[in-house]
XYZ file of C-alpha atoms in Angstrom:
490
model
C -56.867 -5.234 7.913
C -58.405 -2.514 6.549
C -55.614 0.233 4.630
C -56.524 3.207 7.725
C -55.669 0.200 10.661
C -52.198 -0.211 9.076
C -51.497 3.443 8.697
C -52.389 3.220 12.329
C -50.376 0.408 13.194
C -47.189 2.065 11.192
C -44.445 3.609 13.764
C -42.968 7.153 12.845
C -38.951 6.740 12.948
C -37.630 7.639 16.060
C -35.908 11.331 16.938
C -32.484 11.139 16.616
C -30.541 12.019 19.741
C -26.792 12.984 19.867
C -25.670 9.792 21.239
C -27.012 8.172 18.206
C -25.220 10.415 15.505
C -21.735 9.870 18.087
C -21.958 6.475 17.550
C -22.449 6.227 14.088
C -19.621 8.884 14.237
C -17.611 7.098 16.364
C -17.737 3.799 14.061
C -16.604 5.872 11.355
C -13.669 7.073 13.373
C -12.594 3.437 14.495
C -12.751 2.014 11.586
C -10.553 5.138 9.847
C -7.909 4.926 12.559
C -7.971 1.290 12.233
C -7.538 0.838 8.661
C -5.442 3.743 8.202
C -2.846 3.744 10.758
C -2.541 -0.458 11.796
C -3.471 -2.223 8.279
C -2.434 1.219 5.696
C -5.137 0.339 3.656
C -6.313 2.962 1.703
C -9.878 5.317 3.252
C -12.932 3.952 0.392
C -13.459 0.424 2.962
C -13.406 2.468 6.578
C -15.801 4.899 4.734
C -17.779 2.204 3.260
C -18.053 0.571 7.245
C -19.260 4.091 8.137
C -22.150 3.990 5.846
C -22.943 0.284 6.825
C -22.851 2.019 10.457
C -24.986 5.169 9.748
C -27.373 2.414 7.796
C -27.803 0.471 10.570
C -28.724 3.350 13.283
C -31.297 4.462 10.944
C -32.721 0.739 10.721
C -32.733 1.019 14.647
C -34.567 4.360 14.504
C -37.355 2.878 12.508
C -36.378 4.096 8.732
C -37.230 1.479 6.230
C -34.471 0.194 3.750
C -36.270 2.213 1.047
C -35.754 5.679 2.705
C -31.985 4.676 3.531
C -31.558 3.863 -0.086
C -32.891 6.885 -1.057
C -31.189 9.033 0.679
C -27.815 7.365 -0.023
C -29.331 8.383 -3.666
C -29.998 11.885 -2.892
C -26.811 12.309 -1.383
C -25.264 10.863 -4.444
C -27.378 12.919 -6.767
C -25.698 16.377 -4.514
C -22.035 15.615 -5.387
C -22.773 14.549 -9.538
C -21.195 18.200 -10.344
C -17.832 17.475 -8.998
C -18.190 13.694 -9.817
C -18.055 15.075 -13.656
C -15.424 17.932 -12.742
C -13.236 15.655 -11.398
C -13.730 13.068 -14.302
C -13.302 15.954 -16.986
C -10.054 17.295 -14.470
C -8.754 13.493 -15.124
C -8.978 14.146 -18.952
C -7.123 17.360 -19.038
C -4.718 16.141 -16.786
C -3.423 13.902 -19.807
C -4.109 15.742 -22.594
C -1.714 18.789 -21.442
C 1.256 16.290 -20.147
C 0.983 14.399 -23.391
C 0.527 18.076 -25.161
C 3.571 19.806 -23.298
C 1.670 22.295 -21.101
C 2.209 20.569 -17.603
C 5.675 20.035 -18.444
C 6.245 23.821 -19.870
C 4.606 24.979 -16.707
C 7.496 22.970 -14.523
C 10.172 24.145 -16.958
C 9.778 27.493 -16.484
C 9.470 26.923 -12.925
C 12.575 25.632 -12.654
C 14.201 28.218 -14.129
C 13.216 30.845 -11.071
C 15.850 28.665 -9.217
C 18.652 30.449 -7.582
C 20.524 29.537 -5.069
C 20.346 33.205 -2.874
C 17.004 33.291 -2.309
C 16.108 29.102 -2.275
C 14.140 28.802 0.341
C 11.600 31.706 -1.702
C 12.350 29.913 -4.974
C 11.476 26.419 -3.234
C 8.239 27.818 -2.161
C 7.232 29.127 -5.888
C 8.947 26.525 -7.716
C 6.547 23.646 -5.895
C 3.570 26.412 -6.118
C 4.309 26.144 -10.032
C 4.431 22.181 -10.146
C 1.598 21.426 -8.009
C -0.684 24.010 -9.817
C 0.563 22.172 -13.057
C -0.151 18.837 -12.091
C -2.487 19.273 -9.073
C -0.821 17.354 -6.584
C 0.886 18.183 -3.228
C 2.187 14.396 -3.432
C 3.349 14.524 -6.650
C 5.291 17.445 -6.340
C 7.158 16.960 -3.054
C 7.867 13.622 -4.268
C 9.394 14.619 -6.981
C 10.388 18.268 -7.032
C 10.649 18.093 -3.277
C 13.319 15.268 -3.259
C 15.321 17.681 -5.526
C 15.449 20.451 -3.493
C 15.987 18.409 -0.375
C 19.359 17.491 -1.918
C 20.008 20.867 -2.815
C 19.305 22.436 0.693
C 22.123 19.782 1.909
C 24.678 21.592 -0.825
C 23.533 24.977 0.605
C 23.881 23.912 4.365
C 20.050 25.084 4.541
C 18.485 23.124 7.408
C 16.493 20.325 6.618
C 13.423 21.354 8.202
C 13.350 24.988 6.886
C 13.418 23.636 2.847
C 11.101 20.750 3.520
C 8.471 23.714 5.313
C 9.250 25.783 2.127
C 8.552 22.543 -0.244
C 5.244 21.859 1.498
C 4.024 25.358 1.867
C 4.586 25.328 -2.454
C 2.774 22.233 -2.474
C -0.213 22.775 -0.391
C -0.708 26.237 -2.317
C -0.694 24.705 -5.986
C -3.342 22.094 -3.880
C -5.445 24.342 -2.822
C -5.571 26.787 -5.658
C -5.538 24.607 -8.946
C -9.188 23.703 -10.324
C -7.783 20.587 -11.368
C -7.031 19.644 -7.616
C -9.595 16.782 -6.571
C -9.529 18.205 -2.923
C -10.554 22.155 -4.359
C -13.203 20.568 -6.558
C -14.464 18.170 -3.473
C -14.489 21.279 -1.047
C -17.291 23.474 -3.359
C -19.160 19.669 -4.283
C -19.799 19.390 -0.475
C -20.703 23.359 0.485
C -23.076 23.522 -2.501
C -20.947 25.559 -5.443
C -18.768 25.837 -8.021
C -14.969 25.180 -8.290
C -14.874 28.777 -9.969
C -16.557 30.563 -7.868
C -14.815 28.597 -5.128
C -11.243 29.508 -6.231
C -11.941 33.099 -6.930
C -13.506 33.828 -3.448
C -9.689 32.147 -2.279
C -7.716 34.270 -3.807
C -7.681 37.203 -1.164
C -7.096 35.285 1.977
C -4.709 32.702 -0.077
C -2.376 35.465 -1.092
C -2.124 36.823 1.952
C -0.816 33.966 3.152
C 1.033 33.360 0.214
C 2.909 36.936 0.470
C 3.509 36.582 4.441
C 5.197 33.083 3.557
C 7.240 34.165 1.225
C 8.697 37.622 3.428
C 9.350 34.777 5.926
C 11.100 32.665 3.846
C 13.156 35.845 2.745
C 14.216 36.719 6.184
C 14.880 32.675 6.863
C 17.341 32.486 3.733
C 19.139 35.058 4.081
C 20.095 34.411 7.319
C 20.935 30.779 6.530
C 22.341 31.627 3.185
C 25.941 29.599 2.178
C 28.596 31.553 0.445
C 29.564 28.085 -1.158
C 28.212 26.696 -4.375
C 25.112 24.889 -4.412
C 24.748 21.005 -6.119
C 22.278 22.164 -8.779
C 22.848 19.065 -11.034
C 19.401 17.185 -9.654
C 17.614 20.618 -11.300
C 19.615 20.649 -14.629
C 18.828 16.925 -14.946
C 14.821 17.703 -14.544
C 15.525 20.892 -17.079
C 17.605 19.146 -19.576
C 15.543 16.449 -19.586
C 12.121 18.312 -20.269
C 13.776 20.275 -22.883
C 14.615 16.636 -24.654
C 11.393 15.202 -24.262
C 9.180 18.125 -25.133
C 9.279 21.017 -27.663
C 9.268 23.486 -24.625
C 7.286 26.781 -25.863
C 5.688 29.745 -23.877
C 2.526 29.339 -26.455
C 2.396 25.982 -24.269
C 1.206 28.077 -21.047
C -2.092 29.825 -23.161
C -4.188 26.518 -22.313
C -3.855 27.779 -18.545
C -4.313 31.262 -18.965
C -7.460 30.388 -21.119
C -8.861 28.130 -17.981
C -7.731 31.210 -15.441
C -9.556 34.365 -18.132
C -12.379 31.367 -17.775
C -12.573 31.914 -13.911
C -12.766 35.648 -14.335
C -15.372 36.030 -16.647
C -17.242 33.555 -14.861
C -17.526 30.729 -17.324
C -19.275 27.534 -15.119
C -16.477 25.171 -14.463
C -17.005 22.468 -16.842
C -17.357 24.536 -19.697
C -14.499 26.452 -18.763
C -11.865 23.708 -18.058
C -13.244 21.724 -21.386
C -12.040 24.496 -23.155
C -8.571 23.953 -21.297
C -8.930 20.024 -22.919
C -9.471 21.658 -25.796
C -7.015 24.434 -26.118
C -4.142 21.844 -25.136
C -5.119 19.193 -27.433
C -4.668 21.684 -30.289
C -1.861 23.321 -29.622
C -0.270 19.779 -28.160
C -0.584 18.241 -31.710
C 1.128 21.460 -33.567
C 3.808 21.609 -31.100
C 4.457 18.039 -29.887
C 5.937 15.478 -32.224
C 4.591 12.578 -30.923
C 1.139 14.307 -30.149
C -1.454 12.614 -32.534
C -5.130 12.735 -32.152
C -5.435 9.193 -31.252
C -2.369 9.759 -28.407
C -4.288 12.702 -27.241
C -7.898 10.464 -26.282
C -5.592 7.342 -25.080
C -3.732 9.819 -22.707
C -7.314 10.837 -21.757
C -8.998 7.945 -20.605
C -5.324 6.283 -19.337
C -3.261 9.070 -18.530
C 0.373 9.753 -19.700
C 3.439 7.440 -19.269
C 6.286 9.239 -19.161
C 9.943 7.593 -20.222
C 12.123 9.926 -20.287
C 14.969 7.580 -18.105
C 14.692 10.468 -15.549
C 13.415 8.639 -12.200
C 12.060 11.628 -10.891
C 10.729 12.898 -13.905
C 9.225 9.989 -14.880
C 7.506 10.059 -11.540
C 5.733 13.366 -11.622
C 4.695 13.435 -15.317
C 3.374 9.471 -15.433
C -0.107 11.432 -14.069
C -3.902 12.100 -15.535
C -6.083 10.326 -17.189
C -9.881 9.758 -16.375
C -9.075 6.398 -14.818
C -6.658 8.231 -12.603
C -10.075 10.119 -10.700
C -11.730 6.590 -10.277
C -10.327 6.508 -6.816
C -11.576 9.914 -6.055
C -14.838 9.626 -7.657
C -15.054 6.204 -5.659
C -14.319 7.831 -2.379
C -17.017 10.716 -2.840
C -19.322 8.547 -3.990
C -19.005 6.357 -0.597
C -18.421 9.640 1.616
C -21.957 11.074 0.415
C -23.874 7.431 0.562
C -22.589 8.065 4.334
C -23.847 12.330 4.554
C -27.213 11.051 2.765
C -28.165 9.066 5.580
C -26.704 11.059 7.862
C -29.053 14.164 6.627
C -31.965 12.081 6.038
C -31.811 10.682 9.310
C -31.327 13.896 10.954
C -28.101 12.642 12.898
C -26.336 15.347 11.487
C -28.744 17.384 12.241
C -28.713 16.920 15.889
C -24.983 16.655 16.081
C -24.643 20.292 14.527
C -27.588 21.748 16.447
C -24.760 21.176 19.391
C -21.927 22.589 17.765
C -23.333 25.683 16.338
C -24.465 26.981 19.611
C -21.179 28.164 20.096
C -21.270 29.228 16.895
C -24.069 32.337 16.921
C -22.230 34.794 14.142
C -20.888 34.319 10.919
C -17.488 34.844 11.837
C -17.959 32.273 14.663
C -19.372 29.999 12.197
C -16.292 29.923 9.637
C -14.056 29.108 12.906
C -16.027 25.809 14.115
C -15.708 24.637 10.646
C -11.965 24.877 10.674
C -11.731 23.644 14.045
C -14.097 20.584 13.007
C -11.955 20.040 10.077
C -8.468 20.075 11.599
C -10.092 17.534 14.364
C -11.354 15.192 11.470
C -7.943 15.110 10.161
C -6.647 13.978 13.671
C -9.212 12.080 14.646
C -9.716 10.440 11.211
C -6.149 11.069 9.288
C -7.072 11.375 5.845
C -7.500 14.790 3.947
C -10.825 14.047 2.288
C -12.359 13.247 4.790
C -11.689 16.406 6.530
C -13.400 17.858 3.624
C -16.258 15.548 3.193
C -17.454 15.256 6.892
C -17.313 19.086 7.961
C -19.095 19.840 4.543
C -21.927 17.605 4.828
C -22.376 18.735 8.657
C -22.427 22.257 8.231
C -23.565 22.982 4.386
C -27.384 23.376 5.827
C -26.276 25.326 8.608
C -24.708 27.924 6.655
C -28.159 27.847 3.855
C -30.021 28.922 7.357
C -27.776 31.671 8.215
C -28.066 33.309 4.963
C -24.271 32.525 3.747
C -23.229 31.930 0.454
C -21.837 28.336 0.480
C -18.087 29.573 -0.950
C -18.231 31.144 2.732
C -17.975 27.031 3.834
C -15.464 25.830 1.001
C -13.137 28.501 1.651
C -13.189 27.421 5.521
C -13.314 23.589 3.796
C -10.056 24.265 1.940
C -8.450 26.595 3.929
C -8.440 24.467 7.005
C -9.060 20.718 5.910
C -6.550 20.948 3.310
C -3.418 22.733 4.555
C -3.883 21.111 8.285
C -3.458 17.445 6.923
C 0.422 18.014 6.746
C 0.648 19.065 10.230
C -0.308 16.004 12.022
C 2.017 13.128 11.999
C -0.223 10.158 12.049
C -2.526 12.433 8.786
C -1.628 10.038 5.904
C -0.566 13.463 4.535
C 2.200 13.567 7.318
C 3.349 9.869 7.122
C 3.673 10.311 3.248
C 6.097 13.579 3.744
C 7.969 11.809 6.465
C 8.691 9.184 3.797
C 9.599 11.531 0.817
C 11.188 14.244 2.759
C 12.789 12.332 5.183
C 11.758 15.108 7.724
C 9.487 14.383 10.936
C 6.421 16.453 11.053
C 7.055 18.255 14.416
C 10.487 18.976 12.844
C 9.308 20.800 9.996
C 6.290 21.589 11.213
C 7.258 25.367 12.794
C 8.912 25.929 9.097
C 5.611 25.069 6.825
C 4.229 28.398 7.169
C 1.947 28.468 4.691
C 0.078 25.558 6.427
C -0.127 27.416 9.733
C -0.781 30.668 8.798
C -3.587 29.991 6.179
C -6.504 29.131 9.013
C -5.569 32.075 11.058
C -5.956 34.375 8.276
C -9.226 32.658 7.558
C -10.362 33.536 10.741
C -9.117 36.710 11.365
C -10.687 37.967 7.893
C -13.764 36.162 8.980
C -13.937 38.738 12.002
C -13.763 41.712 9.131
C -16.025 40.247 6.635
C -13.856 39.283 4.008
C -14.283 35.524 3.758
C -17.776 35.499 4.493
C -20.232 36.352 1.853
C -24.167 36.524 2.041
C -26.398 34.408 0.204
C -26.551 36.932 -2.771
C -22.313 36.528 -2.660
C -21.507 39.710 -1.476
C -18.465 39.556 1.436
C -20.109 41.016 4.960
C -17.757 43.891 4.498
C -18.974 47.787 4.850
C -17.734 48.393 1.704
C -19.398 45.403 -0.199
C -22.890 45.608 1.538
C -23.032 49.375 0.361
C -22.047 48.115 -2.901
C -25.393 45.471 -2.598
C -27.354 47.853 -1.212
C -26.230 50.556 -4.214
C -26.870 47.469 -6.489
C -30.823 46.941 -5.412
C -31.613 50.280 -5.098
C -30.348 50.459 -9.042
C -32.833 47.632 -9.927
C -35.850 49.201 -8.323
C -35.227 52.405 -9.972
């Protein structure tokens, strides 16, 4: 047969229809729910039966295995920034416990503590601990069990201090560049974790400062005239100050990372220099901080002795193998968007959504809806971030948006709603540390709940959607572009 008979003879893949991307979808969702919730296993195998699922509709639709495999490739290929951000994240992670910073950060922290105002001082104590260490889990394991006995001495209701606790956590979680979910939400729009973070901090701190007046007005009402049980805190204190040579020249590593940000260093430039800012001042200031202690901590993280449960708990963190699980999971959650895209199941399954979705504003709300369904419909944070990104990332190129305009909706809605839904791994995990049920503390965590709204609301005025050129859809900041070109032409 002749080489223009079997061009004939080859069939063109088949047009995906919606049914096709809902049951690859719906697969996914099983096998999440399944694994999850009956068998607690952790989310890389569900994923992984997702891709086998979005594999096999694109065999039925005609693709040959070599297109599949290439676009699990090319999907791969997209997320290789935050694959090395999150390895290089791992790496600092241990080289500032090891060095002192992370545990000067949580020091200091402590020290805000009073007894007055705890329900405030919760709220910024976890903010400082989970931007130090870049864990919500971490923290309100740790920290969180702390201040859970301390709301008991204060006859603070338990749900009010865990909503405080959480709201800290979520914030350091959202904000920190060495979070994996802020450096997943940018991977999957299409930007930077800088660039990310910086377009966060407006709509962040306004839900940051409404929290906190909140907060204010909830602890003074429930303040106790009695004496609080502050010995869990001195313990944590006392036994950083033994451990480390506590030093405020231990928090210049982060403000070198955050003066980074603002003069818009790329992001792996810019947190290598926070590697390498700790490990030098780590070995001056730490005893035990040698060179060779600084590139085992590293690759392996620190272990932290200290005969302090708690403490031991929080700082026994970083390391590059400690992202392995991460980078595992985005490695199998974009295999799954590559074929997904390639296949144009995405495709079809958005062209649905989006009609709803006809302005910007509109646009930043379906994501945020889409993500607080994913983590109901398939509990587990990253996915809430992987999923919506993957679905929507083009979507926004087409309209003209920057693609911070999608991480901020990523973040803002995929990674503060986890907490609020009891069968979210997120919520089963507080339940467990907190000892609080999440419809319980659920009217209290008002960081979580506010955050989206404000998203949304600020969508409406322009300020947390920006146009391709990054400019926010504002009056203000359009005349500013428009004052911009008209420089350049002159």
């Amino acid at each position: 047969m002749s080489e223009e008979k079997k061009e004939k003879v080859t069939k063109e893949p088949k047009e995906a229809k919606i049914y096709h991307a809902l049951i690859s979808f719906g697969i996914l969702v099983f096998a999440m729910v399944v694994g999850i919730m009956k068998y607690k296993v952790d989310v890389h195998i569900p994923m992984f039966i997702g891709v086998i699922a979005a594999a096999c509709m694109a065999l039925y639709l005609g693709y040959d295995w070599d297109t599949i495999e290439t676009a699990m490739k090319d999907g791969i290929y997209n997320a290789l920034q935050a694959i090395i951000i999150l390895s290089i994240v791992g790496i600092l992670v241990g080289v500032w416990i090891l060095g002192g910073i992370v545990p000067a950060m949580i020091y200091y922290g402590l020290k805000i503590l009073s007894p007055s105002i705890f329900l405030v001082a919760a709220m910024l104590i976890c903010s400082v601990t989970s931007l130090a260490t870049g864990t919500s889990w971490g923290t309100m394991g740790t920290m969180g069990l702390a201040l859970m006995g301390i709301a008991v001495g204060l006859d603070i209701p338990a749900p009010m201090a865990a909503g405080a606790i959480i709201s800290g956590a979520y914030f350091g979680d959202k904000m920190t560049p060495i979070s994996d979910t802020t450096n997943l939400a940018p991977a999957m729009a299409g930007t930077d974790v800088f660039t990310h973070v910086k377009f966060m901090v407006l709509p962040t701190a306004i839900a940051y400062g409404i929290s906190l007046v909140l907060y204010g007005v909830l602890g003074f009402v429930h303040s106790s005239s009695g004496s609080a049980d502050m010995s869990a805190v001195r313990e944590m204190s006392n036994g950083l100050a033994e451990n480390f040579n506590i030093s405020p020249i231990l928090l210049l590593p982060p403000v070198i990372v955050i003066v980074a940000v603002a003069m818009k260093i790329p992001a792996i430039p810019g947190i290598t220099l926070g590697i390498i800012s700790g490990l030098i001042i780590g070995m001056i200031t730490q005893n035990n901080a040698s060179f060779g202690e600084m590139l085992d901590c590293g690759m392996n993280g620190y272990s932290c002795e200290t005969g302090i449960e708690s403490l031991d708990s929080l700082l026994s963190s970083g390391g590059l193998m400690s992202m392995m699980s991460s980078i595992s999971l985005t490695i199998i959650a974009m295999m799954f968007g590559g074929i997904m895209e390639r296949t144009k199941q995405l495709e079809v399954l958005v062209s649905k959504i989006v009609r709803i979705a006809k302005k910007p504003a509109s646009l930043v709300v379906t994501t945020e809806a889409t993500c607080v369904m994913c983590n109901a419909l398939m509990p587990e944070q990253y996915i809430s971030i992987v999923v919506p990104g993957r679905m929507y990332a083009q979507t926004y190129k087409e309209k003209g948006l920057h693609p911070k305009t999608l991480s901020n909706a990523l973040e803002s809605a995929g990674t503060v709603s986890s907490a609020l839904i009891p069968w979210n791994t997120c919520g089963v995990y507080i339940l467990g540390v907190l000892g609080v049920s999440t419809f319980k503390y659920l009217p209290f965590a008002f960081f979580n709940l506010i955050t989206p709204f404000i998203v949304a609301i600020m969508a409406y005025m322009g300020y947390t959607v920006a146009d391709s050129d990054g400019y926010r859809l504002t009056k203000k900041a359009q005349k500013k572009k428009k004052l911009a070109m008209e420089q350049q032409t002159q």
